[in-house]
CSV table of N, CA and C in Angstrom, one decimal:
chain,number,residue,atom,x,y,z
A,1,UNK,N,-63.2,25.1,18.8
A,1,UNK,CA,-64.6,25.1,19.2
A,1,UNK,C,-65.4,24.1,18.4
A,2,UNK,N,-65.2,24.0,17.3
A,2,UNK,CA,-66.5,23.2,16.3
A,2,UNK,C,-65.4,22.1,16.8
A,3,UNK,N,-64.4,21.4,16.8
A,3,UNK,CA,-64.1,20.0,17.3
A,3,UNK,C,-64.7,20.0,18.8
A,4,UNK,N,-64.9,20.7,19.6
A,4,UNK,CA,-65.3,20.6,21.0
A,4,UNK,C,-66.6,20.2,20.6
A,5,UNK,N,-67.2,21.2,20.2
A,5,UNK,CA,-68.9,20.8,19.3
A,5,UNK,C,-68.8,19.3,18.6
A,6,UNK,N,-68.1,19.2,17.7
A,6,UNK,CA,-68.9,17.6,17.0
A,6,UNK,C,-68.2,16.4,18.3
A,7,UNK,N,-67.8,16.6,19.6
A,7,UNK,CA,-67.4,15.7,20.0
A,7,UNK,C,-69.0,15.6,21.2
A,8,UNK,N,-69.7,16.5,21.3
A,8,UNK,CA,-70.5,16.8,22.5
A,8,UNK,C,-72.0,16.2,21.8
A,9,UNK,N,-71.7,16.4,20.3
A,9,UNK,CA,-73.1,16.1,19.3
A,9,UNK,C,-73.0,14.8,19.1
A,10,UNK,N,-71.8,13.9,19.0
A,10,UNK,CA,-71.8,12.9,18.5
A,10,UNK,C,-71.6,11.8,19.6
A,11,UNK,N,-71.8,12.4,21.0
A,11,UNK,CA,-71.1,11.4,21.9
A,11,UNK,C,-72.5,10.8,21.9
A,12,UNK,N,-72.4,9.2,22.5
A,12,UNK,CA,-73.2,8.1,22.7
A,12,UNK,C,-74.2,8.5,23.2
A,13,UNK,N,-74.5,9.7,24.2
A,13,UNK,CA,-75.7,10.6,24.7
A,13,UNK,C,-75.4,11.8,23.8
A,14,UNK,N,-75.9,12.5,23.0
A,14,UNK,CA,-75.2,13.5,21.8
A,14,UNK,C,-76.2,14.6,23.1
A,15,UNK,N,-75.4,15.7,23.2
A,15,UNK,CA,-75.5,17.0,24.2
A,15,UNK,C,-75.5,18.4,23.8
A,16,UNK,N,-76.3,18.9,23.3
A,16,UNK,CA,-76.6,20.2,22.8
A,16,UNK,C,-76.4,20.9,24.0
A,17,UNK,N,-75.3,22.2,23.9
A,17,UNK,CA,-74.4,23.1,24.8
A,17,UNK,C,-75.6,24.1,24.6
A,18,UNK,N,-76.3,24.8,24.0
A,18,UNK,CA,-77.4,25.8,23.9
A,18,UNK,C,-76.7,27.2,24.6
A,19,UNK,N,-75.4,27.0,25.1
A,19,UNK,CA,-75.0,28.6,25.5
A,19,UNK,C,-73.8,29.0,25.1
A,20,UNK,N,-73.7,28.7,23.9
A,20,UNK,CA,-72.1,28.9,23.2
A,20,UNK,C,-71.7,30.8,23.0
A,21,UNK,N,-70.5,31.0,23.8
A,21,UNK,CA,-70.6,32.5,23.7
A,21,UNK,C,-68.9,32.7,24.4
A,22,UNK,N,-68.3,33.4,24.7
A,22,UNK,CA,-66.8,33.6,24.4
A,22,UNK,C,-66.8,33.6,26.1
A,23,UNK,N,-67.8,34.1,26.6
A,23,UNK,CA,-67.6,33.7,28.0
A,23,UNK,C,-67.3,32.2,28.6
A,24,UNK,N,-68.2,31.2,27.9
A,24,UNK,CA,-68.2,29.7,28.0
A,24,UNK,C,-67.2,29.4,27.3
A,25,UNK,N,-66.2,29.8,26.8
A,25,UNK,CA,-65.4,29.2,25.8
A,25,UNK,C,-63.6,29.4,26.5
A,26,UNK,N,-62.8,28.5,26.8
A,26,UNK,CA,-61.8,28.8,27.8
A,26,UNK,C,-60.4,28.0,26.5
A,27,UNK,N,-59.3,28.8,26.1
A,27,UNK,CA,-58.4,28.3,25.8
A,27,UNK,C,-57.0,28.4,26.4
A,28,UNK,N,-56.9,26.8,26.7
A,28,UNK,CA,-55.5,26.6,27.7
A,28,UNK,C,-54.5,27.1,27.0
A,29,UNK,N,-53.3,26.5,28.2
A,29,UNK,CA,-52.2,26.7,27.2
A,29,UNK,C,-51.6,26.3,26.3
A,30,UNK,N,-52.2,25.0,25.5
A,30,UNK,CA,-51.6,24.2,24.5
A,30,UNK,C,-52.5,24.6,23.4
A,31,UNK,N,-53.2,25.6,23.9
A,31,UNK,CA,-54.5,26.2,22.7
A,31,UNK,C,-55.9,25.2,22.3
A,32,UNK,N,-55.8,24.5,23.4
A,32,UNK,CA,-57.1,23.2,23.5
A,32,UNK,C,-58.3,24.3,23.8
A,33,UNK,N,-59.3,24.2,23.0
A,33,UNK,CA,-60.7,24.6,23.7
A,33,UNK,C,-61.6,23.9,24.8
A,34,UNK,N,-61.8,24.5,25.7
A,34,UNK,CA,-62.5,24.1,26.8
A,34,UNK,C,-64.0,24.6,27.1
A,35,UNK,N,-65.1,24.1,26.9
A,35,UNK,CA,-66.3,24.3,26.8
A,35,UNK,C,-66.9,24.3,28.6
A,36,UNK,N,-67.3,25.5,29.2
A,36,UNK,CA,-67.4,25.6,30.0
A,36,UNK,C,-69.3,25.7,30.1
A,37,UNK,N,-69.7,25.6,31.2
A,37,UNK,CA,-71.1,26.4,31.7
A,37,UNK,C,-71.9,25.6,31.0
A,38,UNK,N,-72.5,24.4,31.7
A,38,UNK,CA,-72.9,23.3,30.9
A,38,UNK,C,-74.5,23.6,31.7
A,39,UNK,N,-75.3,25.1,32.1
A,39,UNK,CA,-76.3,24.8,32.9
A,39,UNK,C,-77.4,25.2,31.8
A,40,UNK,N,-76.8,25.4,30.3
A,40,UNK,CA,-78.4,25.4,29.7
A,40,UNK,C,-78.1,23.7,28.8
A,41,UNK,N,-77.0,23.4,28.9
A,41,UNK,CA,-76.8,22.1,27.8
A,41,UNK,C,-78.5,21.0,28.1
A,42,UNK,N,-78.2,20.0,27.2
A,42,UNK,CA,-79.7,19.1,27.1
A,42,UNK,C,-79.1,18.2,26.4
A,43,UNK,N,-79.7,17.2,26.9
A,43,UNK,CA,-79.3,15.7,25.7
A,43,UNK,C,-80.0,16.2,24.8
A,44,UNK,N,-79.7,15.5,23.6
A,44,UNK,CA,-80.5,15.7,22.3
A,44,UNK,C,-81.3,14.3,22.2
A,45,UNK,N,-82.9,15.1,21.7
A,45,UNK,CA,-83.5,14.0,21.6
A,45,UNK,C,-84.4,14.4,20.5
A,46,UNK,N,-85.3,13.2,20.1
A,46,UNK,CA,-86.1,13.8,18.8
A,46,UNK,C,-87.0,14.8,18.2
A,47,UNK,N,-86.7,15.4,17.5
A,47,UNK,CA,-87.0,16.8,17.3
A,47,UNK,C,-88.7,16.7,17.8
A,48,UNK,N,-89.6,17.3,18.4
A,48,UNK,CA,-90.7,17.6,18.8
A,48,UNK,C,-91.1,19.3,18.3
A,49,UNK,N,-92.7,19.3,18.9
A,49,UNK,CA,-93.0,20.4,18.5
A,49,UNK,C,-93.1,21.0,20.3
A,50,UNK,N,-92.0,20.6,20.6
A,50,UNK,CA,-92.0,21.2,22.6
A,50,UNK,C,-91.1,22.8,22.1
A,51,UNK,N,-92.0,24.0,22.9
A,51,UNK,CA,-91.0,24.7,23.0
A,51,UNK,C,-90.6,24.8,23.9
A,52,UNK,N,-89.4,25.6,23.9
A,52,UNK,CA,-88.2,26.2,24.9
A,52,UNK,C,-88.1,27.2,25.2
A,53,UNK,N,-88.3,27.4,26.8
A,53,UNK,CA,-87.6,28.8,26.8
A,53,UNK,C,-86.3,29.0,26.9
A,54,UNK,N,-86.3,30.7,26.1
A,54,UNK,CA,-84.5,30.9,25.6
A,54,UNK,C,-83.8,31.2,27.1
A,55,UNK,N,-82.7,30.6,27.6
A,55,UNK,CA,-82.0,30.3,28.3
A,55,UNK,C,-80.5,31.0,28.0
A,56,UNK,N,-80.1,31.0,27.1
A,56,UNK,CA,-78.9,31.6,26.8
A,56,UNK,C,-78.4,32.9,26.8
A,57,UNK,N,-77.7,33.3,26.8
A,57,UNK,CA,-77.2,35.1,26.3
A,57,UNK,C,-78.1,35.5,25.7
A,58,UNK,N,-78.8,36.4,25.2
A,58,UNK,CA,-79.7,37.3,24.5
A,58,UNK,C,-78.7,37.5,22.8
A,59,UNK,N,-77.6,37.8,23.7
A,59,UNK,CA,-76.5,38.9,22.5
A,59,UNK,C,-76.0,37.3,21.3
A,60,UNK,N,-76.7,36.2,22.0
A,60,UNK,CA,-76.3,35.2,21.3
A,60,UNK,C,-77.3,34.0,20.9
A,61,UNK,N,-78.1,34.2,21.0
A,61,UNK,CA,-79.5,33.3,20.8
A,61,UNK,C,-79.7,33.0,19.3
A,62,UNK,N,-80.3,31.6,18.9
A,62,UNK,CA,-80.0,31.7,17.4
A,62,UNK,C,-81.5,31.8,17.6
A,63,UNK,N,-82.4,32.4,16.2
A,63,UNK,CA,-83.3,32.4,15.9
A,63,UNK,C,-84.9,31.8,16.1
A,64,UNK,N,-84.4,30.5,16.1
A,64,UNK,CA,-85.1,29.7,17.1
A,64,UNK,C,-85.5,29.3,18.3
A,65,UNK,N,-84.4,29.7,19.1
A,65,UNK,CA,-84.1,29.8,20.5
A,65,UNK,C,-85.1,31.0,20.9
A,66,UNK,N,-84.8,32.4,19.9
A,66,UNK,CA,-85.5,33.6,20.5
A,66,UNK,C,-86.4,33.6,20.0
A,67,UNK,N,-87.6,32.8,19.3
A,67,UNK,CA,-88.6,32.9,18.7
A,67,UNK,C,-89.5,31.1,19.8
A,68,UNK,N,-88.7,30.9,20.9
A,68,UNK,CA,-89.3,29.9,21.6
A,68,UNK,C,-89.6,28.1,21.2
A,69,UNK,N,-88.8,28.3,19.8
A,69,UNK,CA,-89.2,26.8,19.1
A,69,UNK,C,-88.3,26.2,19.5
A,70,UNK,N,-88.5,24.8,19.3
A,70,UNK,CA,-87.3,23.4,19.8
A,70,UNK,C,-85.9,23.9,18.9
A,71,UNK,N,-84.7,23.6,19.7
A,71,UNK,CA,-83.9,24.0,19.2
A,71,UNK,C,-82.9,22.9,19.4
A,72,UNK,N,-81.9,22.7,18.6
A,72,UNK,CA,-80.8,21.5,18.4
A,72,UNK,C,-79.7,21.5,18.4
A,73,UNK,N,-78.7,20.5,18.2
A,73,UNK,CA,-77.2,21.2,18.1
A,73,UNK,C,-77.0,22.3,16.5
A,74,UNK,N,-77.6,22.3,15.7
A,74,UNK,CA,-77.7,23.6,14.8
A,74,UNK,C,-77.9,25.0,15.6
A,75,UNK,N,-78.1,24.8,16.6
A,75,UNK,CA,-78.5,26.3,17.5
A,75,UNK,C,-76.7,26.9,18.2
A,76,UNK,N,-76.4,25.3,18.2
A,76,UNK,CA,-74.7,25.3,18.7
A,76,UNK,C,-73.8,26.0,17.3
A,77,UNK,N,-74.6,25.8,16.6
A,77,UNK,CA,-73.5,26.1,15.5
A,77,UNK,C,-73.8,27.3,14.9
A,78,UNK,N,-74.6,27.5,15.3
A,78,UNK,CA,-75.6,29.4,15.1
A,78,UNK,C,-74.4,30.1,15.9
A,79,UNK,N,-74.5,29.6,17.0
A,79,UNK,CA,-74.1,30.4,18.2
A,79,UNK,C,-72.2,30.3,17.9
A,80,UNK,N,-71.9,29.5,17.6
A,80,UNK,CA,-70.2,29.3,17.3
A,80,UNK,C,-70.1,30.7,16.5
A,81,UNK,N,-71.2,30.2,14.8
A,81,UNK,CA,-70.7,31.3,13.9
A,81,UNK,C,-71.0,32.6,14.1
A,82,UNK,N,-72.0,32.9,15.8
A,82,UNK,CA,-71.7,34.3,16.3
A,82,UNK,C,-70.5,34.7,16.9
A,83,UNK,N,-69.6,33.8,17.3
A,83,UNK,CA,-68.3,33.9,18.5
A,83,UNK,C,-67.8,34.3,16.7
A,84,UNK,N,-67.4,33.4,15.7
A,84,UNK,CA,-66.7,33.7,14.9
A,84,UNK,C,-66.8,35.0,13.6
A,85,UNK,N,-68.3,35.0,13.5
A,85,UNK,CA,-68.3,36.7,13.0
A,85,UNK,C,-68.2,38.0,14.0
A,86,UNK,N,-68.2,37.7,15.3
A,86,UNK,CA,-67.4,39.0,16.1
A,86,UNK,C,-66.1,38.8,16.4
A,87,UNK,N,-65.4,37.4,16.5
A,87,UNK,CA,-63.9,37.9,16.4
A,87,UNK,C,-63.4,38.1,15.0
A,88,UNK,N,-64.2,37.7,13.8
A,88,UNK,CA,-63.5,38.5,12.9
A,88,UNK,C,-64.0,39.9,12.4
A,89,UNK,N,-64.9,40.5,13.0
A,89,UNK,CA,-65.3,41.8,12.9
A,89,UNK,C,-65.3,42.8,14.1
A,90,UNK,N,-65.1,42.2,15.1
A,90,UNK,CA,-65.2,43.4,16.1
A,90,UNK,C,-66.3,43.6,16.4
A,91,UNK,N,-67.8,43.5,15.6
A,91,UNK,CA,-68.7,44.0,15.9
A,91,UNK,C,-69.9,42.9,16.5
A,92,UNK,N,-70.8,43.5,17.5
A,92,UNK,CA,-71.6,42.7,17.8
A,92,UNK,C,-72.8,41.7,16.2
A,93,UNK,N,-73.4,40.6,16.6
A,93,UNK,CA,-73.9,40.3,15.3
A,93,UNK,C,-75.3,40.6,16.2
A,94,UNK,N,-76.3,40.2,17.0
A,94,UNK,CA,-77.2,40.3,17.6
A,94,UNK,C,-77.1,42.1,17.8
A,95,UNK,N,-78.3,42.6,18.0
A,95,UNK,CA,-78.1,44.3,18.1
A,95,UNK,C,-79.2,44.1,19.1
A,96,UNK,N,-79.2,45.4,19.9
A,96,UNK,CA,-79.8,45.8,21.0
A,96,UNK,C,-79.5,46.2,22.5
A,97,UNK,N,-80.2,47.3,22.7
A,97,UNK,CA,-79.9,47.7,24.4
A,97,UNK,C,-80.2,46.5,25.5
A,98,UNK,N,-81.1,46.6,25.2
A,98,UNK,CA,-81.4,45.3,26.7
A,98,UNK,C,-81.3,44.1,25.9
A,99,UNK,N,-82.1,42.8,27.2
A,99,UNK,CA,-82.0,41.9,27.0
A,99,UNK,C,-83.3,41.8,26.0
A,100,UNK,N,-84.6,42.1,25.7
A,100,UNK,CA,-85.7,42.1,25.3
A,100,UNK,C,-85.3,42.4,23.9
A,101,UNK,N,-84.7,43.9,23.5
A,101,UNK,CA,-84.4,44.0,22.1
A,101,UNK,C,-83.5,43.0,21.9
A,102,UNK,N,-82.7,42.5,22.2
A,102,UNK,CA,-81.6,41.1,21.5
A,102,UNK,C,-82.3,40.2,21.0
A,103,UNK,N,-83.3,40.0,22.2
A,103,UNK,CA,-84.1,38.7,22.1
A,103,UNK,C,-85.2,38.7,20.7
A,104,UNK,N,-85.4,40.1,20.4
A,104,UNK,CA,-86.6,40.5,18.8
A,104,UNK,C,-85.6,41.0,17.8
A,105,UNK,N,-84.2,40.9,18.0
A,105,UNK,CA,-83.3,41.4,17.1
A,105,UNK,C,-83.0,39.7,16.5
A,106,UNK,N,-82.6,39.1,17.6
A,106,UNK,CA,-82.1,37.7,16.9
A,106,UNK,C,-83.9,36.9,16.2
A,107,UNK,N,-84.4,37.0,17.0
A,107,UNK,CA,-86.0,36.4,16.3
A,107,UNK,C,-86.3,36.5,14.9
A,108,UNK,N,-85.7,38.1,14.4
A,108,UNK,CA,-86.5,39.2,13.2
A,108,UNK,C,-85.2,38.7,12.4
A,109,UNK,N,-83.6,37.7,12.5
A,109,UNK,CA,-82.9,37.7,11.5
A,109,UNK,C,-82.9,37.4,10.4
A,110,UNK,N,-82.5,37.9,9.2
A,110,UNK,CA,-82.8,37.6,7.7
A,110,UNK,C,-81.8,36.6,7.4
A,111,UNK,N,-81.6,36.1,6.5
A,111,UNK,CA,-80.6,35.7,5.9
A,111,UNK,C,-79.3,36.7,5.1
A,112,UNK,N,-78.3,35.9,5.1
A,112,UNK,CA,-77.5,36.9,4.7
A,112,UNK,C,-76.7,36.6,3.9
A,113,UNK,N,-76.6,37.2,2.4
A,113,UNK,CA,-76.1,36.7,1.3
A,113,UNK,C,-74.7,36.3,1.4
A,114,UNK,N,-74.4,35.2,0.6
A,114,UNK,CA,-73.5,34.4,0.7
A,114,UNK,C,-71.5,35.3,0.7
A,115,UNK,N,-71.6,36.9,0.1
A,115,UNK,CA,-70.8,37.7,-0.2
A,115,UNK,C,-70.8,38.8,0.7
A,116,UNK,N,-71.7,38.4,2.0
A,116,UNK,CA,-71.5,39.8,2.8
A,116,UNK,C,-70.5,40.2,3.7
A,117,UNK,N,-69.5,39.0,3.6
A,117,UNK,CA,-68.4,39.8,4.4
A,117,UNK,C,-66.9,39.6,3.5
A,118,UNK,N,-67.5,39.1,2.1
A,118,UNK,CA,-65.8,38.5,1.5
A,118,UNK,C,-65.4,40.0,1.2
A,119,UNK,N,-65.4,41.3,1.3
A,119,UNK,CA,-64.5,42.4,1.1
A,119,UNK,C,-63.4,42.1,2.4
A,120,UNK,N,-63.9,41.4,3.6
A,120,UNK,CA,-63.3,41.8,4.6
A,120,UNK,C,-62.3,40.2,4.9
A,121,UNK,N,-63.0,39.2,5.0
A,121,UNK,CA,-62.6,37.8,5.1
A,121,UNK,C,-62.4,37.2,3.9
A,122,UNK,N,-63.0,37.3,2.7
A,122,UNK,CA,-63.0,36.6,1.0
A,122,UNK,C,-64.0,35.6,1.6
A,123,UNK,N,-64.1,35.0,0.0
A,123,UNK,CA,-65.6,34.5,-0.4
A,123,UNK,C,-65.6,33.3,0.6
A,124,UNK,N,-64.8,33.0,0.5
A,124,UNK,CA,-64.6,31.3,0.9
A,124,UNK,C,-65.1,31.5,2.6
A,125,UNK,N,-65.0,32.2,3.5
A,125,UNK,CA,-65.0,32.3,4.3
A,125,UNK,C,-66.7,33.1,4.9
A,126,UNK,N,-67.0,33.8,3.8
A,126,UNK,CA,-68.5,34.7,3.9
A,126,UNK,C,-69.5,33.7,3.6
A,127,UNK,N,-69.4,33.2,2.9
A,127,UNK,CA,-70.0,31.9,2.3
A,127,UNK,C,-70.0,30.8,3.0
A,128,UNK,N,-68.7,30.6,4.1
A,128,UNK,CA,-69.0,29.6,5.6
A,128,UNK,C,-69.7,30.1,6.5
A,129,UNK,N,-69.5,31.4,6.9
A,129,UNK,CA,-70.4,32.0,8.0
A,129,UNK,C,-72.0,32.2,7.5
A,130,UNK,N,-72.1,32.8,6.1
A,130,UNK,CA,-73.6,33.0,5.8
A,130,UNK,C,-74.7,31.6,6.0
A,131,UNK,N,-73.6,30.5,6.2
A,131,UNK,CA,-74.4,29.1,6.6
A,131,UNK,C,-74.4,28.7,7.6
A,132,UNK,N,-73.7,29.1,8.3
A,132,UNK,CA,-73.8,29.1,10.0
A,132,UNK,C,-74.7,29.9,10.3
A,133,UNK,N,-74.7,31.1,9.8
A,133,UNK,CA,-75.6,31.7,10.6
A,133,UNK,C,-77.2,31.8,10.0
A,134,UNK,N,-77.1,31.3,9.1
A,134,UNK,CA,-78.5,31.5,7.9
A,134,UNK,C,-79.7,31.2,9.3
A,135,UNK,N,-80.7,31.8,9.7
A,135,UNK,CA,-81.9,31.7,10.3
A,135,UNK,C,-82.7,30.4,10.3
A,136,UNK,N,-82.2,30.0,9.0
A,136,UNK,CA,-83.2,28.7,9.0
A,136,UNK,C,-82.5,27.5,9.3
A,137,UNK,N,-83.0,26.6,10.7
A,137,UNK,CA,-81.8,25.9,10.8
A,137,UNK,C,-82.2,24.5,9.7
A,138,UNK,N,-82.6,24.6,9.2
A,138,UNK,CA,-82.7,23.3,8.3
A,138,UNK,C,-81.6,24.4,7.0
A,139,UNK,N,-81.3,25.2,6.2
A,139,UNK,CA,-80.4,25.9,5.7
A,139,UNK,C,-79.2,25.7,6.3
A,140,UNK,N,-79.4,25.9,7.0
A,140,UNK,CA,-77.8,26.4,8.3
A,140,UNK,C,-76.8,25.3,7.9
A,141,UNK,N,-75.8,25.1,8.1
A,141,UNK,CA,-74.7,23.9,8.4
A,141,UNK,C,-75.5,22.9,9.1
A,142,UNK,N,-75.5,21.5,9.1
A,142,UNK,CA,-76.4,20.9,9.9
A,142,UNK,C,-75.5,20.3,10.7
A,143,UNK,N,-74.3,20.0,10.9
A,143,UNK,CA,-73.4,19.4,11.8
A,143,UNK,C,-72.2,19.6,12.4
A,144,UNK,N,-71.9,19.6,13.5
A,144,UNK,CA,-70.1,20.1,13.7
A,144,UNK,C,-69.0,19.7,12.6
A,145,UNK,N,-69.1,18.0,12.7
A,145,UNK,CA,-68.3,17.6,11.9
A,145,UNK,C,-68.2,18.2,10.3
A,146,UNK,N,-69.9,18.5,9.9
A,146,UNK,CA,-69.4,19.4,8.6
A,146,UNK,C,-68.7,20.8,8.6
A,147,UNK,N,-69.3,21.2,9.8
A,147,UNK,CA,-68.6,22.6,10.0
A,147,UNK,C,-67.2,22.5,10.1
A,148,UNK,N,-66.7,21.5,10.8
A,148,UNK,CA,-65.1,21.1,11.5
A,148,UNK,C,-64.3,20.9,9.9
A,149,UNK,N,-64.8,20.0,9.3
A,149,UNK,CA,-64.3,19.7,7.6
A,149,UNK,C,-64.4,20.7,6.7
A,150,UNK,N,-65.5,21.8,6.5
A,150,UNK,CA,-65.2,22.4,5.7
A,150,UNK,C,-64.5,23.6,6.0
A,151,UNK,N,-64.1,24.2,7.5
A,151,UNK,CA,-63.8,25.0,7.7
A,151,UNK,C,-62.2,24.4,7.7
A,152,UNK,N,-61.8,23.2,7.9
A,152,UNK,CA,-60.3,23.0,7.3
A,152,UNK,C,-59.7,22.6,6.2
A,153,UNK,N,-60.7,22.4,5.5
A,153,UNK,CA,-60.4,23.0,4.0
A,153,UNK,C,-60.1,24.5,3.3
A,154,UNK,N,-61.8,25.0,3.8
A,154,UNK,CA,-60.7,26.7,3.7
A,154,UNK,C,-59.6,27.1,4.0
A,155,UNK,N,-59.0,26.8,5.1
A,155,UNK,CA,-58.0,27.0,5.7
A,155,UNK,C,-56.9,25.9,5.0
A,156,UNK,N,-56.8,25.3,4.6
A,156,UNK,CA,-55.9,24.0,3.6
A,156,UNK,C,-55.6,25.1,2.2
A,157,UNK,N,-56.9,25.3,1.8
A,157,UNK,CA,-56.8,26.2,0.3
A,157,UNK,C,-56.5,27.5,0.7
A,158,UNK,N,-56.9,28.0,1.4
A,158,UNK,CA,-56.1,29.4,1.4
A,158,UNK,C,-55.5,30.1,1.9
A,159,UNK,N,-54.0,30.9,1.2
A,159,UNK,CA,-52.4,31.3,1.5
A,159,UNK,C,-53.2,32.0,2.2
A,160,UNK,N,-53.9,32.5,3.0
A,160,UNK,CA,-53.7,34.1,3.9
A,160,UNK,C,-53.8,32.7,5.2
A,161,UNK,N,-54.5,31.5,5.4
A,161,UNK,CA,-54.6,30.9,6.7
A,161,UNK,C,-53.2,29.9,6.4
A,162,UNK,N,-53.1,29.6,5.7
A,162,UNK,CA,-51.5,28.5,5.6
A,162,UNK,C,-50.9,29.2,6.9
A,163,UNK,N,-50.4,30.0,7.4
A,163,UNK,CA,-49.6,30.8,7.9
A,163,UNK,C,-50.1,30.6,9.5
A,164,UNK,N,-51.4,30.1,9.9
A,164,UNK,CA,-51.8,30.2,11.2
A,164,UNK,C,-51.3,28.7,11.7
């Protein structure tokens, strides 16, 4: 997914996907990621003070998106490290019955300390997500390709992922 992402951010027209969510997300049989549902994507262009309306899943909106401000490929990478804190938890990260509460659940998100999920994944790994998903996208990871590099180093250093 984050190689599918730094290839879509960095192409010669760079393309913010804005609907990253497990439904859009298709893996063949050679285990290639395939980025589908390109109808909220947008070229990327210079940050303005234009807002947006949120377009995307509710259950997946990054903070910005649900609070109506310009949003960028950092919103792609909000939205990845929600695909990646529910498949390694099971649980939804956005909360809410309808579409309305998702939308004031993801708006209202805190930041989340750097150790909130190493009981379950270890540090190295709570500590990648808590920057993906940190609310502030100037905090956040700012790029695929950083995301893509550090997340294969975790996985280089540590025996529990050697094995995948």
């Amino acid at each position: 997914l984050l190689h599918a992402l730094k290839l879509l951010h960095t192409a010669s027209a760079p393309i913010v996907h804005s609907d990253i969510n497990p439904e859009n997300i298709i893996i063949n049989d050679t285990g290639q990621v395939i980025l589908i549902d390109f109808g909220c994507a947008h070229f990327k262009t210079k940050a303005t003070d234009e807002s947006f309306l949120w377009i995307s899943k509710p259950s997946y909106l990054s903070p910005e998106q649900a609070q109506g401000k310009c949003w960028d490929e950092r919103s792609d990478i909000y939205q990845a490290g929600i695909v990646f804190y529910e498949l390694l938890t099971g649980k939804r990260w956005i909360k809410g019955e309808s579409a309305d509460e998702r939308k004031e659940h993801a708006a209202a998100i805190k930041p989340m300390p750097s150790h909130f999920l190493a009981p379950i994944v270890g540090s190295d790994i709570s500590n990648y997500l808590s920057r993906m998903l940190h609310p502030d996208p100037h905090q956040r990871i700012q790029h695929a390709g950083v995301a893509t590099d550090w997340f294969e180093q975790i996985m280089a250093s540590d025996p529990q992922f050697n094995a995948i």
